[in-house]
PDB file of C-alpha atoms in Angstrom:
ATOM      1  CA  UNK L   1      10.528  -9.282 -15.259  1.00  0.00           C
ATOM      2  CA  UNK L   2      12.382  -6.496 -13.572  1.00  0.00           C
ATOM      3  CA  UNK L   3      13.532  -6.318 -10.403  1.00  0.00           C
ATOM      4  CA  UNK L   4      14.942  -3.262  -8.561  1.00  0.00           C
ATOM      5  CA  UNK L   5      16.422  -3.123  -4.865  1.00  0.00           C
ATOM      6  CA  UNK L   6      16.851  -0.347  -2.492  1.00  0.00           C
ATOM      7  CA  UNK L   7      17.266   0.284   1.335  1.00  0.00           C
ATOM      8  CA  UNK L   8      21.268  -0.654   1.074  1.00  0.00           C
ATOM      9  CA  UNK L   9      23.448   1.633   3.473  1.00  0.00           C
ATOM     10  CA  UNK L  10      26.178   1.738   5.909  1.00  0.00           C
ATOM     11  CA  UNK L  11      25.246   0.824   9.386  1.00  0.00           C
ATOM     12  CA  UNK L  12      27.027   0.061  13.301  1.00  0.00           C
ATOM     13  CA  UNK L  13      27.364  -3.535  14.330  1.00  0.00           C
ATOM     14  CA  UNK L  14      24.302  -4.224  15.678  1.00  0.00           C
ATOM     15  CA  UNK L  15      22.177  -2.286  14.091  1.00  0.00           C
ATOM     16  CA  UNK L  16      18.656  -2.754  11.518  1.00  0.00           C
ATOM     17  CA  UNK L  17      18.418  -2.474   7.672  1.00  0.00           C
ATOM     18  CA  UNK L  18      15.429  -3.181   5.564  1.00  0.00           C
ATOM     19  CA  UNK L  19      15.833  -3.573   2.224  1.00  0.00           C
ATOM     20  CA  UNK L  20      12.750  -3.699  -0.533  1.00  0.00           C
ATOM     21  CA  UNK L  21      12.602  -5.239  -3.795  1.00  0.00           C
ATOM     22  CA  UNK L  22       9.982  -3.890  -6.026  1.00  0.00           C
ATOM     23  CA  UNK L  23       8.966  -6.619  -9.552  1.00  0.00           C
ATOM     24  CA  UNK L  24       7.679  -5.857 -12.782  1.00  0.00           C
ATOM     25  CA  UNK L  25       6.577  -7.409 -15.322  1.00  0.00           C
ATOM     26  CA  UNK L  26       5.006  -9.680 -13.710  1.00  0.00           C
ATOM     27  CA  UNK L  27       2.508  -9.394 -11.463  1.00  0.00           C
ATOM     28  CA  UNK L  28       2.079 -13.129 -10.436  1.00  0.00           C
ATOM     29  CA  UNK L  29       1.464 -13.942  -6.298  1.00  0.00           C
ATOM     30  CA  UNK L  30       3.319 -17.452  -7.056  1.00  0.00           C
ATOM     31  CA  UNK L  31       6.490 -16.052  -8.031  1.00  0.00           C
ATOM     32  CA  UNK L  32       9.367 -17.320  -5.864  1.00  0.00           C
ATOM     33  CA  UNK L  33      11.478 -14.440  -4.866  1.00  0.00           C
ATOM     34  CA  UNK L  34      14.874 -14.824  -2.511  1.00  0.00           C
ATOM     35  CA  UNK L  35      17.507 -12.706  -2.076  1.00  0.00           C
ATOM     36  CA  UNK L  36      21.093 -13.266  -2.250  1.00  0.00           C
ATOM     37  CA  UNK L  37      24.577 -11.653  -1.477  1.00  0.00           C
ATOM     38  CA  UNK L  38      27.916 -11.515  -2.635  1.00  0.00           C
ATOM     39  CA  UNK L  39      30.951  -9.898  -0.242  1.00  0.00           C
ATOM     40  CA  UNK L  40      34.242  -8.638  -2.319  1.00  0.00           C
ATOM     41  CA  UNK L  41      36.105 -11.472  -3.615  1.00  0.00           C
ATOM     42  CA  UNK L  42      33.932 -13.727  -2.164  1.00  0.00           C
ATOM     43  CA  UNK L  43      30.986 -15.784  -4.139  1.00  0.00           C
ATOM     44  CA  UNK L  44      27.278 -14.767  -4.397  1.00  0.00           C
ATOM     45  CA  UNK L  45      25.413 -16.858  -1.899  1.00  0.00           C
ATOM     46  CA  UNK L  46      21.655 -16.990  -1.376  1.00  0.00           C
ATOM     47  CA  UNK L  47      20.379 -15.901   2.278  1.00  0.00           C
ATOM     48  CA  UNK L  48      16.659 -16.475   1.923  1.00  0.00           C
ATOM     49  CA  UNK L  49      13.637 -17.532   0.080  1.00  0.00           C
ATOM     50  CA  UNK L  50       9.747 -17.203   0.275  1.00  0.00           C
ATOM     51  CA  UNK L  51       8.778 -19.430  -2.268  1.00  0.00           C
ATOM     52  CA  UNK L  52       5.384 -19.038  -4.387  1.00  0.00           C
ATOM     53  CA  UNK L  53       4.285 -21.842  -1.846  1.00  0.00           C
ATOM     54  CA  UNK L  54       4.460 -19.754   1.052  1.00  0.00           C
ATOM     55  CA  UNK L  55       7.173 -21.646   2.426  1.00  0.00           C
ATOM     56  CA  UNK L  56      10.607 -19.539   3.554  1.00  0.00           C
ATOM     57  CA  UNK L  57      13.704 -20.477   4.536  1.00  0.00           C
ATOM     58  CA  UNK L  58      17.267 -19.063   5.454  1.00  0.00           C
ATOM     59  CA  UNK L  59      20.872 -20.169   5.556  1.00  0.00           C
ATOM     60  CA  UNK L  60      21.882 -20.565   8.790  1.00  0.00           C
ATOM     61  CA  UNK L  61      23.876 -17.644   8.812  1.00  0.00           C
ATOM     62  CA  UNK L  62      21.161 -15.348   9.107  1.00  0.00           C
ATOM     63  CA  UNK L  63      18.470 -17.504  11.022  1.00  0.00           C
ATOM     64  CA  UNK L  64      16.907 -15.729  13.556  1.00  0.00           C
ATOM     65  CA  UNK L  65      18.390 -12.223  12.353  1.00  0.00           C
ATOM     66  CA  UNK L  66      16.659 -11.696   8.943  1.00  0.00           C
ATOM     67  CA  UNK L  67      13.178 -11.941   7.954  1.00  0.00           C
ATOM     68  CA  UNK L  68      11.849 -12.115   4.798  1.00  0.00           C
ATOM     69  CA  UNK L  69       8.181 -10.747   3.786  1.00  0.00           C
ATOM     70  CA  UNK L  70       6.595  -9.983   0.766  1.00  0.00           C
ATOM     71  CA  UNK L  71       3.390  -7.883  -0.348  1.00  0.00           C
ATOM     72  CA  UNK L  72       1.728  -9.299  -3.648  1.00  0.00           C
ATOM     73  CA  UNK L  73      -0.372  -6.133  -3.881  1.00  0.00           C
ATOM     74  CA  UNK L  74       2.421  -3.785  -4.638  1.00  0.00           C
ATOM     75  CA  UNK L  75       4.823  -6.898  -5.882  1.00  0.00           C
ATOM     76  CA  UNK L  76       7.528  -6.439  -3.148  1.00  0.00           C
ATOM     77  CA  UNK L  77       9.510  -8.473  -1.402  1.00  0.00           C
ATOM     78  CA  UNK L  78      11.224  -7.209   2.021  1.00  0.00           C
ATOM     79  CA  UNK L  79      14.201  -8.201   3.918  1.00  0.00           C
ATOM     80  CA  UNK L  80      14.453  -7.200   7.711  1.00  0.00           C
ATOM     81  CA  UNK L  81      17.870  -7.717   9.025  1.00  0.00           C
ATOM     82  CA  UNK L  82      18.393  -7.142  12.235  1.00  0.00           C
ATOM     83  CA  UNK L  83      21.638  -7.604  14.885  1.00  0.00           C
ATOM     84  CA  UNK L  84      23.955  -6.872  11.687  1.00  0.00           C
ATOM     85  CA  UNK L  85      27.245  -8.249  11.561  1.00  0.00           C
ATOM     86  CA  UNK L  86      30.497  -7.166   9.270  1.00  0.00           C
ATOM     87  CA  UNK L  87      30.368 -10.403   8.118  1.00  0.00           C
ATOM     88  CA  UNK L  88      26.884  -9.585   6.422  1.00  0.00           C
ATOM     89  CA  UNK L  89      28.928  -6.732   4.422  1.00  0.00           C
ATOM     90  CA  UNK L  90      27.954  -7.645   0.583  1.00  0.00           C
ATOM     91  CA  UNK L  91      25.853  -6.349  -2.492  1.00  0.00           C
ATOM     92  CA  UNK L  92      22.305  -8.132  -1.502  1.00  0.00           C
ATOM     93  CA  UNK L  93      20.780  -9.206  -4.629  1.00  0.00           C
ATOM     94  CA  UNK L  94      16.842  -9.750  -5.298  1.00  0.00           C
ATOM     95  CA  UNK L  95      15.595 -12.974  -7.551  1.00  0.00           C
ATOM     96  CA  UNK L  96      13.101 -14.427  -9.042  1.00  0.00           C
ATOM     97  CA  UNK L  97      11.715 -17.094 -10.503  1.00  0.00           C
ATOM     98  CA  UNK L  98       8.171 -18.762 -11.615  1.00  0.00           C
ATOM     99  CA  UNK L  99       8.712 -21.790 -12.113  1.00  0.00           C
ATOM    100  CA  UNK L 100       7.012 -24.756  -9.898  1.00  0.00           C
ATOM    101  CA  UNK L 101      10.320 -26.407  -8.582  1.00  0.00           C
ATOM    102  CA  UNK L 102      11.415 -23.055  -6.730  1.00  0.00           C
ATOM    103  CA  UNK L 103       7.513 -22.665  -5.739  1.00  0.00           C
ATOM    104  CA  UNK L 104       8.347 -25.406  -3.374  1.00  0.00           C
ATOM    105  CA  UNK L 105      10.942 -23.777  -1.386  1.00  0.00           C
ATOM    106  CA  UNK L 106      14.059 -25.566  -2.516  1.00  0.00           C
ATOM    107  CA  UNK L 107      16.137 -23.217  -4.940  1.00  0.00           C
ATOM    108  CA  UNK L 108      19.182 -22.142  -2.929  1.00  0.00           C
ATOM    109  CA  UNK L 109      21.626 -21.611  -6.088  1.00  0.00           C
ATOM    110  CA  UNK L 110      22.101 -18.623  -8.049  1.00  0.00           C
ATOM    111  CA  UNK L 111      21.395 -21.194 -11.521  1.00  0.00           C
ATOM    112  CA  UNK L 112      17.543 -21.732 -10.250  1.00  0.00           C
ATOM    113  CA  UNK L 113      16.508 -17.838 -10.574  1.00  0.00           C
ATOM    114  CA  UNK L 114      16.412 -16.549 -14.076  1.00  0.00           C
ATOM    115  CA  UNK L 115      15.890 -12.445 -12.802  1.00  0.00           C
ATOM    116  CA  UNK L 116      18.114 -10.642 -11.410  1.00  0.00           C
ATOM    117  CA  UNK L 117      17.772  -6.804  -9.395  1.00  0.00           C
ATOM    118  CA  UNK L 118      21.293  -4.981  -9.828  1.00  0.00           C
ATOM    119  CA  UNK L 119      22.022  -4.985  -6.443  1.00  0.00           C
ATOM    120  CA  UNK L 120      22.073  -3.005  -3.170  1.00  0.00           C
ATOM    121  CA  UNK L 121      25.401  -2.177  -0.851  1.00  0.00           C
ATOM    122  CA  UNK L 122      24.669  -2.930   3.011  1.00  0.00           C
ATOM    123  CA  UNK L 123      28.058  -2.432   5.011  1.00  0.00           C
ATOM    124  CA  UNK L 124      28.301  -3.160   8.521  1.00  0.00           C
ATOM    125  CA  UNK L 125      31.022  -1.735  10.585  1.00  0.00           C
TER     126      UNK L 125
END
């Protein structure tokens, strides 16, 4: 499975991104697929999930900002963010995993996804 990211980019306070995630590989509707970030210095943390169950969730840092989607048919996941913040200045990472625990919405650590995108730079200012 390969995972690639794009839609990163430097944007006012306040402002939208929305970044993509296209997967290969596998072409599975039931994959679990969240995306993380990691600021400098700081460690990666997970924002958001839409689990192979349907189910999605979000830290509470973002709830209510960021929206998570995905399209099975072209095997992307999305992630609106909207009302940006500096604090949401990181490298936003796309996951996955197919296993059956994450299918039920509860993987939140960077140990529960086994693939990885490289990464895409969103900085607020």
């Amino acid at each position: 499975v390969q995972l690639v990211e794009s839609g990163g980019g430097s944007v006012q306070a306040g402002g939208s991104l929305r970044l993509s995630c296209v997967r290969s590989g596998s072409t599975s509707s039931t994959v679990s697929m969240a995306w993380f970030r990691q600021a400098p210095g700081k460690e990666r943390e997970w924002v958001t999930t839409h689990a192979g169950s349907g189910i999605t969730n979000y830290a509470d840092s973002v709830k209510g900002r960021f929206t998570i989607s995905r399209d099975n048919a072209k095997n992307e996941v999305y992630l609106q963010m909207n009302s940006l913040k500096p604090d949401d200045t990181a490298v936003y990472h796309c996951a996955a995993d197919s296993g059956t625990w994450c299918a039920t919405g509860r993987c939140r650590s960077r140990a529960e996804y086994n693939y990885w995108g490289q990464g895409t730079q969103v900085t607020v200012s």
